[in-house]
mmCIF file of C-alpha atoms in Angstrom:
data_model
loop_
_atom_site.group_PDB
_atom_site.id
_atom_site.type_symbol
_atom_site.label_atom_id
_atom_site.label_comp_id
_atom_site.label_asym_id
_atom_site.label_seq_id
_atom_site.Cartn_x
_atom_site.Cartn_y
_atom_site.Cartn_z
ATOM 1 C CA MET A 1 106.435 65.870 109.313
ATOM 2 C CA ASN A 2 108.719 66.243 106.147
ATOM 3 C CA LEU A 3 107.571 69.049 103.910
ATOM 4 C CA GLN A 4 107.939 68.052 99.836
ATOM 5 C CA ILE A 5 108.023 70.443 97.827
ATOM 6 C CA ARG A 6 108.947 69.940 93.835
ATOM 7 C CA ASP A 7 107.981 73.053 92.269
ATOM 8 C CA PRO A 8 112.177 74.159 92.301
ATOM 9 C CA ARG A 9 110.594 78.214 92.346
ATOM 10 C CA ALA A 10 108.573 77.054 95.435
ATOM 11 C CA ARG A 11 111.594 75.327 96.720
ATOM 12 C CA GLU A 12 113.984 77.953 96.226
ATOM 13 C CA LEU A 13 112.056 80.571 98.051
ATOM 14 C CA ALA A 14 110.853 78.081 101.292
ATOM 15 C CA GLU A 15 114.485 77.944 101.518
ATOM 16 C CA ARG A 16 115.327 81.753 101.228
ATOM 17 C CA LEU A 17 111.889 81.802 103.558
ATOM 18 C CA ALA A 18 113.761 80.141 106.775
ATOM 19 C CA LYS A 19 117.381 80.687 106.062
ATOM 20 C CA LYS A 20 116.478 84.100 106.267
ATOM 21 C CA ARG A 21 113.920 83.378 109.810
ATOM 22 C CA LYS A 22 116.513 80.778 110.957
ATOM 23 C CA VAL A 23 113.235 78.461 111.358
ATOM 24 C CA SER A 24 111.998 74.845 109.039
ATOM 25 C CA MET A 25 111.086 74.877 105.871
ATOM 26 C CA THR A 26 107.550 73.955 107.058
ATOM 27 C CA GLU A 27 107.489 77.160 109.511
ATOM 28 C CA ALA A 28 108.788 79.191 107.229
ATOM 29 C CA VAL A 29 105.700 78.127 104.542
ATOM 30 C CA ILE A 30 102.889 78.292 107.426
ATOM 31 C CA GLU A 31 103.808 81.644 108.384
ATOM 32 C CA ALA A 32 103.898 83.238 104.387
ATOM 33 C CA LEU A 33 100.643 81.642 104.282
ATOM 34 C CA GLU A 34 99.198 82.633 107.433
ATOM 35 C CA GLU A 35 100.662 85.984 106.703
ATOM 36 C CA LYS A 36 99.076 86.276 103.501
ATOM 37 C CA LEU A 37 96.163 85.047 104.353
ATOM 38 C CA SER A 38 95.939 87.736 107.526
ATOM 39 C CA ARG A 39 96.606 90.510 105.034
ATOM 40 C CA GLU A 40 94.101 88.764 101.989
ATOM 41 C CA GLU A 41 91.619 89.273 104.771
ATOM 42 C CA GLN A 42 92.655 92.861 105.915
ATOM 43 C CA ALA A 43 92.771 93.882 102.360
ATOM 44 C CA GLU A 44 88.773 92.669 102.439
ATOM 45 C CA ALA A 45 87.984 95.048 105.618
ATOM 46 C CA PRO A 46 86.592 98.597 104.535
ATOM 47 C CA LEU A 47 88.902 101.435 104.661
ATOM 48 C CA GLN A 48 87.745 102.937 107.604
ATOM 49 C CA GLU A 49 88.144 100.243 109.141
ATOM 50 C CA ARG A 50 91.500 99.089 108.709
ATOM 51 C CA VAL A 51 92.338 103.368 109.364
ATOM 52 C CA MET A 52 90.965 102.946 112.863
ATOM 53 C CA LYS A 53 92.508 99.937 113.669
ATOM 54 C CA ILE A 54 95.835 101.656 113.071
ATOM 55 C CA VAL A 55 94.482 104.458 115.006
ATOM 56 C CA ASP A 56 93.731 102.664 118.011
ATOM 57 C CA ARG A 57 97.125 100.949 118.091
ATOM 58 C CA LEU A 58 98.323 104.447 117.601
ATOM 59 C CA HIS A 59 97.254 105.151 120.576
ATOM 60 C CA ALA A 60 97.811 102.449 122.603
ATOM 61 C CA ILE A 61 101.107 103.454 122.089
ATOM 62 C CA LYS A 62 101.920 106.941 122.552
ATOM 63 C CA GLY A 63 98.293 107.663 124.745
ATOM 64 C CA GLY A 64 95.154 109.746 123.206
ATOM 65 C CA GLU A 65 96.257 113.264 125.094
ATOM 66 C CA GLY A 66 97.883 115.001 121.139
ATOM 67 C CA ARG A 67 96.280 118.244 120.038
ATOM 68 C CA ASP A 68 95.077 119.455 117.247
ATOM 69 C CA MET A 69 97.343 120.969 114.820
ATOM 70 C CA THR A 70 97.067 124.343 113.373
ATOM 71 C CA LYS A 71 95.820 124.228 109.336
ATOM 72 C CA GLU A 72 99.525 126.145 109.390
ATOM 73 C CA GLU A 73 100.805 124.007 111.476
ATOM 74 C CA ILE A 74 99.765 121.001 109.021
ATOM 75 C CA ASP A 75 100.845 122.960 106.050
ATOM 76 C CA GLU A 76 104.761 123.041 107.082
ATOM 77 C CA MET A 77 104.681 119.759 107.676
ATOM 78 C CA TRP A 78 104.126 118.876 103.973
ATOM 79 C CA GLY A 79 106.098 121.271 103.232
ATOM 80 C CA HIS A 80 103.771 123.698 101.929
#
């Protein structure tokens, strides 16, 4: 399939992204649209749900056996 982009700005952006990712312009446009749609859908989710997804991913990476921090440790971490 041959992608035809008539708008010069859109074509330039597609070419730049394709070159940067080392993919075809069609693939670059598809990936960019999928990423944008994903971000739009995530933005529609409630904040607590988005935060919990991040927490779950971090637990999967590090494990959930950390310890609670004291107020003093938190203050020190933030430079208070």
